[in-house]
């Protein structure tokens, strides 16, 4: 009985320490990390006038399709483009946006995009924040 009580106390102590450590550790990765954000200064440094060209140099993985979404839909899907919480098109829309107008771009991976913008974003979302 003493052994069970001791083991249980040890397990509780480990759980408390782990929970506290997780709560105090700053989040790394996820949508707020540098790999999922591109500043307007970074875009301008490419010397490309349009966001499409600049982004293809800085984060080409944001723009690629990974094949068909499902067997029923043979079309290739790419990231959707949102601005002010509203869908404004697909990746081709970036050919119309000037680098000088952009404060920053935020990439939302598919899971986070679904939670934030709703279903229908199987390849994620690139959100535009204008100056």
GROMACS .gro file of C-alpha atoms in nm, residues 14-103:
model
   90
   14UNK     CA    1   0.575   1.476  -1.236
   15UNK     CA    2   0.242   1.578  -1.387
   16UNK     CA    3   0.240   1.911  -1.201
   17UNK     CA    4   0.600   1.989  -1.299
   18UNK     CA    5   0.533   1.898  -1.663
   19UNK     CA    6   0.216   2.106  -1.682
   20UNK     CA    7   0.390   2.405  -1.526
   21UNK     CA    8   0.687   2.377  -1.760
   22UNK     CA    9   0.459   2.356  -2.065
   23UNK     CA   10   0.260   2.658  -1.952
   24UNK     CA   11   0.574   2.865  -1.900
   25UNK     CA   12   0.751   2.766  -2.224
   26UNK     CA   13   0.694   3.016  -2.505
   27UNK     CA   14   0.537   2.868  -2.814
   28UNK     CA   15   0.770   2.797  -3.100
   29UNK     CA   16   0.658   2.698  -3.445
   30UNK     CA   17   0.297   2.726  -3.541
   31UNK     CA   18   0.151   3.013  -3.735
   32UNK     CA   19   0.333   3.284  -3.540
   33UNK     CA   20   0.678   3.156  -3.628
   34UNK     CA   21   0.906   3.318  -3.883
   35UNK     CA   22   0.864   3.045  -4.138
   36UNK     CA   23   0.491   3.121  -4.160
   37UNK     CA   24   0.527   3.497  -4.187
   38UNK     CA   25   0.693   3.721  -4.444
   39UNK     CA   26   0.731   4.091  -4.376
   40UNK     CA   27   0.690   4.362  -4.635
   41UNK     CA   28   1.060   4.441  -4.596
   42UNK     CA   29   1.152   4.083  -4.685
   43UNK     CA   30   0.928   4.102  -4.992
   44UNK     CA   31   1.080   4.435  -5.097
   45UNK     CA   32   1.432   4.295  -5.061
   46UNK     CA   33   1.363   4.060  -5.354
   47UNK     CA   34   1.329   4.362  -5.588
   48UNK     CA   35   1.015   4.206  -5.734
   49UNK     CA   36   0.726   4.444  -5.795
   50UNK     CA   37   0.451   4.184  -5.743
   51UNK     CA   38   0.392   3.965  -5.439
   52UNK     CA   39   0.362   3.649  -5.650
   53UNK     CA   40   0.720   3.680  -5.778
   54UNK     CA   41   0.863   3.778  -5.441
   55UNK     CA   42   0.688   3.496  -5.257
   56UNK     CA   43   0.802   3.241  -5.514
   57UNK     CA   44   1.160   3.338  -5.422
   58UNK     CA   45   1.111   3.352  -5.043
   59UNK     CA   46   0.858   3.077  -4.963
   60UNK     CA   47   0.796   2.864  -5.274
   61UNK     CA   48   0.653   2.585  -5.055
   62UNK     CA   49   0.353   2.808  -4.977
   63UNK     CA   50   0.263   2.818  -5.344
   64UNK     CA   51   0.294   2.456  -5.446
   65UNK     CA   52   0.017   2.208  -5.493
   66UNK     CA   53   0.051   1.864  -5.348
   67UNK     CA   54  -0.178   1.697  -5.596
   68UNK     CA   55  -0.548   1.632  -5.598
   69UNK     CA   56  -0.741   1.685  -5.277
   70UNK     CA   57  -0.939   1.364  -5.315
   71UNK     CA   58  -1.025   1.090  -5.564
   72UNK     CA   59  -1.354   1.266  -5.640
   73UNK     CA   60  -1.186   1.600  -5.713
   74UNK     CA   61  -0.897   1.548  -5.956
   75UNK     CA   62  -0.813   1.921  -5.968
   76UNK     CA   63  -0.496   2.027  -5.793
   77UNK     CA   64  -0.554   2.257  -5.497
   78UNK     CA   65  -0.333   2.547  -5.393
   79UNK     CA   66  -0.347   2.782  -5.097
   80UNK     CA   67  -0.638   3.024  -5.086
   81UNK     CA   68  -0.578   3.395  -5.041
   82UNK     CA   69  -0.759   3.591  -4.769
   83UNK     CA   70  -0.756   3.958  -4.686
   84UNK     CA   71  -0.937   4.108  -4.386
   85UNK     CA   72  -1.091   3.767  -4.314
   86UNK     CA   73  -1.249   3.738  -4.659
   87UNK     CA   74  -1.147   3.496  -4.931
   88UNK     CA   75  -1.041   3.690  -5.237
   89UNK     CA   76  -0.905   3.416  -5.460
   90UNK     CA   77  -0.634   3.159  -5.504
   91UNK     CA   78  -0.260   3.192  -5.548
   92UNK     CA   79  -0.301   3.365  -5.887
   93UNK     CA   80  -0.445   3.669  -5.709
   94UNK     CA   81  -0.097   3.750  -5.577
   95UNK     CA   82   0.001   3.849  -5.932
   96UNK     CA   83  -0.220   4.157  -5.885
   97UNK     CA   84  -0.082   4.269  -5.547
   98UNK     CA   85   0.210   4.510  -5.530
   99UNK     CA   86   0.489   4.438  -5.281
  100UNK     CA   87   0.488   4.803  -5.169
  101UNK     CA   88   0.124   4.770  -5.050
  102UNK     CA   89   0.191   4.474  -4.817
  103UNK     CA   90   0.271   4.503  -4.447
   0.00000   0.00000   0.00000
